[in-house]
């Protein structure tokens, strides 16, 4: 529950900063001057989500609406951002990058909770394999759907 609170606080802060920056026009100038920043931010966000959204469910925390919503919203935003940054025909790259950076995020989560009981029920073989199968695949599917929708416009 603490991770959800931290995650929500960070997201709300980022949304507030993004709103302020977009409204003032400062982001447009900043991103034109530094075109690599959006790529770095979204790649860092994949690591962040891999750390704080993992696992989908665990022994004491069954699957619930809040968890599913957080999962879909986080990786949906990632797919949307990757579609905007990389454009079409990068599905393989989206899958590989999402997979690798999610693994990095999960390792960060493991090290963050090293020695705690929560690692015993969070890092089960089923949780690890299911997360690494569902997340990159789902993100890639969402990426393809978003790219297809953007092409239609």
Coordinates of C-alpha atoms in Angstrom, one line a residue, residues 18-110:
X18 CA 3.5 18.9 -16.9
X19 CA 0.3 20.9 -16.8
X20 CA 2.2 24.0 -15.6
X21 CA 4.9 23.6 -18.2
X22 CA 2.5 22.9 -21.1
X23 CA 0.3 25.8 -20.1
X24 CA 3.2 28.3 -20.0
X25 CA 4.7 27.0 -23.2
X26 CA 8.1 26.3 -21.6
X27 CA 8.0 22.6 -22.3
X28 CA 7.8 23.1 -26.0
X29 CA 10.9 25.3 -26.0
X30 CA 12.7 23.0 -23.7
X31 CA 12.0 19.8 -25.7
X32 CA 12.9 21.5 -29.0
X33 CA 16.3 22.4 -27.4
X34 CA 16.7 18.9 -25.9
X35 CA 15.0 16.3 -28.1
X36 CA 16.4 13.3 -26.1
X37 CA 14.7 14.3 -22.8
X38 CA 11.3 12.7 -23.6
X39 CA 13.0 9.4 -24.6
X40 CA 15.0 9.4 -21.4
X41 CA 11.9 10.2 -19.3
X42 CA 9.8 7.4 -20.8
X43 CA 12.6 4.9 -20.4
X44 CA 13.0 5.9 -16.8
X45 CA 9.3 5.6 -16.3
X46 CA 9.3 2.0 -17.5
X47 CA 11.9 1.2 -14.9
X48 CA 9.8 3.1 -12.3
X49 CA 6.7 1.2 -13.2
X50 CA 8.5 -2.1 -13.2
X51 CA 9.6 -1.3 -9.7
X52 CA 6.4 0.0 -8.2
X53 CA 3.6 -1.7 -10.1
X54 CA 5.0 -5.2 -9.7
X55 CA 3.5 -7.7 -8.9
X56 CA 0.1 -7.9 -10.5
X57 CA -1.1 -9.8 -7.4
X58 CA 0.4 -11.5 -4.4
X59 CA -0.6 -13.7 -1.5
X60 CA -1.8 -10.9 0.9
X61 CA -2.9 -8.6 -1.9
X62 CA -5.4 -10.1 -4.3
X63 CA -6.2 -8.7 -7.7
X64 CA -8.4 -5.7 -7.3
X65 CA -9.7 -2.8 -9.4
X66 CA -7.1 -0.3 -8.1
X67 CA -4.3 -2.6 -9.1
X68 CA -5.6 -3.3 -12.5
X69 CA -6.3 0.4 -13.2
X70 CA -2.8 1.4 -12.1
X71 CA -1.3 -1.3 -14.3
X72 CA -3.4 -0.5 -17.4
X73 CA -3.0 3.3 -17.0
X74 CA 0.8 3.1 -16.4
X75 CA 1.6 0.8 -19.3
X76 CA -1.0 2.4 -21.5
X77 CA 0.7 5.8 -21.1
X78 CA 4.1 4.1 -21.8
X79 CA 2.7 2.6 -25.1
X80 CA 1.2 6.0 -26.0
X81 CA 4.5 7.7 -25.3
X82 CA 6.5 5.2 -27.3
X83 CA 4.1 5.4 -30.2
X84 CA 4.6 9.2 -30.2
X85 CA 8.4 9.1 -29.8
X86 CA 9.3 6.2 -32.0
X87 CA 6.4 6.2 -34.5
X88 CA 5.2 3.1 -36.4
X89 CA 7.0 -0.2 -37.1
X90 CA 9.0 -0.4 -33.9
X91 CA 7.0 -3.1 -32.2
X92 CA 10.0 -5.4 -31.7
X93 CA 11.9 -2.5 -30.2
X94 CA 9.0 -1.7 -27.9
X95 CA 8.8 -5.3 -26.7
X96 CA 12.6 -5.6 -26.1
X97 CA 13.0 -2.3 -24.3
X98 CA 9.9 -2.8 -22.2
X99 CA 11.0 -6.3 -21.2
X100 CA 14.6 -5.2 -20.3
X101 CA 13.7 -2.1 -18.4
X102 CA 10.9 -3.9 -16.6
X103 CA 13.5 -6.5 -15.5
X104 CA 15.7 -3.6 -14.3
X105 CA 12.7 -2.2 -12.3
X106 CA 11.9 -5.5 -10.8
X107 CA 15.6 -5.9 -9.7
X108 CA 15.3 -2.4 -8.1
X109 CA 12.2 -3.5 -6.3
X110 CA 13.9 -6.7 -5.1

